[in-house]
Amino acid sequence: MERRDYEFVLGLVSSFFGQKHIQKRFQVIENKPITGWEIWFQVEFSVFLEDQLEDSLAWWDREFQYSIDRRKARHREHMAIDFVFRKKRAALDQYIALEIKQNTSVKSCIRGMMEDTCKISLVKASHDDLRSMWTLGVHPVVEETELNEIINEYADHFNVRLNNNCIESHPIKGTGFSYTLF
C-alpha cells in the first residue's frame, strides 16, 4: 500500500509541475526573485486537486486539523496538515497526508521536510485514518548525490526512517527549481 500511495502522490505532483502555466510562474519566481510563495503554491495546488475530483480523487482538504498526542508534545493540542486527500475507490476512512515545504536553500528545505515528517508522528494514535504521509519540497536543483547526502544527513539527525524506493527528485522544466518527494 505504501508504494502505491507514493506512486499516486508522485503522479499528482508530477502532473502539477508539468503544467505550462505553473512552470511559467516558477520562472517568474526564479527571475525576480520572489520570496514567501509557499501560500501561493498551496492555493495553486488546491485548484489542481479540485480538478482531480473528476478523475482520481474522492475528497481533499487543506490545513486539516488533527489532535496530537499530548504525551509527545505538551505545548499544543492540535496541528494542521497542509493537505489530506482520499483516492477514489479507497476506504472512506483512509486518507493520505501531504506536507509541503519550499526554500531557496536545499538544506533548509530538506530539514523542514524532516521536521514535518516528525510532526506527523505526533498525531494521536486514535486518528488511524492516515494511511500514509508524504512530504514535498521545492528547492533549487542540485546534483543527485549531493541531494541524497543531505537527505541521509537529516534523516539520521531526526531519526527518520525513509523507504529508499519512495524518494525522488525531479527538475521543474525551464527553471532552476526541482521538487523532492519522500
Short mmCIF file of C-alpha atoms in Angstrom, two decimals:
data_model
loop_
_atom_site.label_atom_id
_atom_site.label_comp_id
_atom_site.label_asym_id
_atom_site.label_seq_id
_atom_site.Cartn_x
_atom_site.Cartn_y
_atom_site.Cartn_z
CA MET A 1 0.00 0.00 0.00
CA GLU A 2 2.83 2.43 0.83
CA ARG A 3 4.41 2.15 -2.62
CA ARG A 4 1.03 2.53 -4.35
CA ASP A 5 0.27 5.65 -2.32
CA TYR A 6 3.71 7.03 -3.11
CA GLU A 7 3.22 6.45 -6.85
CA PHE A 8 -0.21 8.07 -6.63
CA VAL A 9 1.16 11.20 -4.88
CA LEU A 10 4.17 11.32 -7.22
CA GLY A 11 1.77 11.16 -10.17
CA LEU A 12 -0.24 14.06 -8.77
CA VAL A 13 2.77 16.30 -8.12
CA SER A 14 4.40 15.39 -11.46
CA SER A 15 1.21 16.36 -13.28
CA PHE A 16 1.01 19.57 -11.28
CA PHE A 17 4.59 20.61 -12.08
CA GLY A 18 4.13 19.54 -15.70
CA GLN A 19 1.57 22.29 -16.30
CA LYS A 20 2.96 25.06 -18.52
CA HIS A 21 1.38 27.88 -16.51
CA ILE A 22 2.94 26.55 -13.29
CA GLN A 23 6.35 26.31 -14.98
CA LYS A 24 6.00 29.91 -16.20
CA ARG A 25 5.15 31.12 -12.71
CA PHE A 26 8.19 29.35 -11.29
CA GLN A 27 10.30 31.08 -13.95
CA VAL A 28 8.99 34.44 -12.73
CA ILE A 29 9.63 33.47 -9.09
CA GLU A 30 13.17 32.48 -10.02
CA ASN A 31 13.93 35.52 -12.19
CA LYS A 32 12.52 38.24 -9.94
CA PRO A 33 13.48 36.60 -7.12
CA ILE A 34 10.20 36.41 -5.25
CA THR A 35 10.15 35.05 -1.71
CA GLY A 36 7.36 33.79 0.55
CA TRP A 37 5.48 31.98 -2.20
CA GLU A 38 4.51 28.84 -0.25
CA ILE A 39 0.92 30.06 0.25
CA TRP A 40 0.61 30.84 -3.49
CA PHE A 41 1.88 27.33 -4.19
CA GLN A 42 -0.66 25.78 -1.83
CA VAL A 43 -3.50 27.73 -3.44
CA GLU A 44 -2.41 26.61 -6.93
CA PHE A 45 -2.10 23.03 -5.70
CA SER A 46 -5.59 23.31 -4.15
CA VAL A 47 -7.06 24.35 -7.50
CA PHE A 48 -5.21 21.44 -9.11
CA LEU A 49 -6.59 18.96 -6.55
CA GLU A 50 -10.10 20.29 -7.09
CA ASP A 51 -9.71 19.49 -10.80
CA GLN A 52 -8.67 15.93 -9.88
CA LEU A 53 -12.03 15.21 -8.22
CA GLU A 54 -13.41 14.12 -11.58
CA ASP A 55 -10.69 11.52 -12.14
CA SER A 56 -8.56 10.28 -9.27
CA LEU A 57 -9.56 11.99 -6.02
CA ALA A 58 -12.70 11.43 -3.98
CA TRP A 59 -12.04 14.20 -1.45
CA TRP A 60 -9.36 16.65 -0.31
CA ASP A 61 -8.86 19.37 2.30
CA ARG A 62 -6.20 21.94 3.14
CA GLU A 63 -4.90 22.78 6.64
CA PHE A 64 -6.74 19.78 8.06
CA GLN A 65 -6.72 19.80 11.87
CA TYR A 66 -5.64 16.75 13.86
CA SER A 67 -5.38 16.21 17.61
CA ILE A 68 -1.88 15.40 18.74
CA ASP A 69 -0.61 13.12 21.48
CA ARG A 70 -0.08 15.42 24.50
CA ARG A 71 2.47 12.98 25.94
CA LYS A 72 4.73 13.71 22.96
CA ALA A 73 4.00 17.43 22.56
CA ARG A 74 2.85 19.17 25.71
CA HIS A 75 2.80 22.66 24.21
CA ARG A 76 -0.23 22.22 21.93
CA GLU A 77 -3.30 20.10 21.31
CA HIS A 78 -3.80 20.36 17.54
CA MET A 79 -1.81 20.71 14.36
CA ALA A 80 -2.72 21.37 10.76
CA ILE A 81 -1.59 19.12 7.94
CA ASP A 82 -1.12 21.00 4.66
CA PHE A 83 -3.17 18.57 2.55
CA VAL A 84 -5.20 15.48 3.29
CA PHE A 85 -6.93 13.60 0.49
CA ARG A 86 -8.60 10.31 -0.35
CA LYS A 87 -8.17 8.39 -3.56
CA LYS A 88 -11.24 7.29 -5.45
CA ARG A 89 -12.27 3.75 -4.57
CA ALA A 90 -10.24 3.87 -1.32
CA ALA A 91 -11.85 3.10 2.03
CA LEU A 92 -13.89 6.03 3.29
CA ASP A 93 -11.72 6.42 6.39
CA GLN A 94 -8.30 6.12 4.71
CA TYR A 95 -6.51 9.37 3.91
CA ILE A 96 -3.13 10.38 2.52
CA ALA A 97 -1.34 13.33 4.14
CA LEU A 98 0.97 15.69 2.25
CA GLU A 99 3.13 18.36 3.85
CA ILE A 100 4.77 20.99 1.62
CA LYS A 101 7.97 22.96 2.11
CA GLN A 102 9.80 25.46 -0.11
CA ASN A 103 13.13 27.12 0.43
CA THR A 104 15.90 28.67 -1.64
CA SER A 105 18.33 26.60 0.45
CA VAL A 106 18.26 22.88 -0.33
CA LYS A 107 19.50 22.02 3.17
CA SER A 108 16.85 24.18 4.85
CA CYS A 109 14.14 22.70 2.65
CA ILE A 110 15.12 19.09 3.40
CA ARG A 111 15.48 19.90 7.10
CA GLY A 112 11.96 21.37 7.10
CA MET A 113 10.67 18.28 5.32
CA MET A 114 12.19 16.05 8.02
CA GLU A 115 10.70 18.26 10.75
CA ASP A 116 7.29 17.87 9.12
CA THR A 117 7.77 14.11 8.95
CA CYS A 118 8.41 14.13 12.71
CA LYS A 119 5.42 16.43 13.26
CA ILE A 120 3.04 13.95 11.68
CA SER A 121 4.23 11.28 14.11
CA LEU A 122 2.60 13.37 16.86
CA VAL A 123 -0.88 12.66 15.50
CA LYS A 124 -2.82 10.73 18.12
CA ALA A 125 -2.89 7.00 17.54
CA SER A 126 -6.68 7.28 17.76
CA HIS A 127 -6.52 9.07 14.39
CA ASP A 128 -5.81 5.91 12.46
CA ASP A 129 -7.33 7.31 9.28
CA LEU A 130 -3.94 8.44 7.90
CA ARG A 131 -2.86 5.55 5.72
CA SER A 132 0.33 7.27 4.57
CA MET A 133 2.17 10.56 4.88
CA TRP A 134 4.44 12.26 2.33
CA THR A 135 6.48 15.42 2.24
CA LEU A 136 7.02 17.53 -0.87
CA GLY A 137 9.81 20.08 -1.04
CA VAL A 138 10.55 22.68 -3.71
CA HIS A 139 14.15 23.90 -3.79
CA PRO A 140 16.99 24.77 -6.20
CA VAL A 141 18.31 21.97 -8.40
CA VAL A 142 21.39 20.16 -7.03
CA GLU A 143 23.26 17.06 -8.12
CA GLU A 144 21.57 13.81 -7.13
CA THR A 145 24.49 12.64 -4.98
CA GLU A 146 24.54 15.92 -3.04
CA LEU A 147 20.77 15.78 -2.52
CA ASN A 148 20.97 12.17 -1.30
CA GLU A 149 23.72 13.13 1.15
CA ILE A 150 21.58 15.96 2.52
CA ILE A 151 18.52 13.71 2.81
CA ASN A 152 20.52 11.00 4.60
CA GLU A 153 22.17 13.55 6.91
CA TYR A 154 18.84 14.95 8.09
CA ALA A 155 17.15 11.54 8.22
CA ASP A 156 19.91 10.44 10.60
CA HIS A 157 19.75 13.68 12.58
CA PHE A 158 15.96 13.43 13.09
CA ASN A 159 15.97 9.63 13.35
CA VAL A 160 13.58 9.34 10.40
CA ARG A 161 13.45 6.05 8.54
CA LEU A 162 12.76 6.61 4.84
CA ASN A 163 11.91 3.98 2.26
CA ASN A 164 14.61 4.30 -0.43
CA ASN A 165 12.06 3.20 -3.05
CA CYS A 166 9.93 6.20 -2.14
CA ILE A 167 12.34 9.11 -2.62
CA GLU A 168 12.50 11.04 -5.89
CA SER A 169 13.55 14.44 -7.10
CA HIS A 170 12.79 15.99 -10.48
CA PRO A 171 13.59 19.36 -12.06
CA ILE A 172 10.76 21.77 -12.82
CA LYS A 173 11.08 22.28 -16.56
CA GLY A 174 12.55 25.61 -17.64
CA THR A 175 13.62 26.62 -14.12
CA GLY A 176 16.45 26.14 -11.66
CA PHE A 177 13.99 24.56 -9.21
CA SER A 178 13.30 20.94 -8.51
CA TYR A 179 10.81 19.10 -6.34
CA THR A 180 11.60 16.25 -4.00
CA LEU A 181 9.07 13.81 -2.58
CA PHE A 182 9.55 11.37 0.27
#
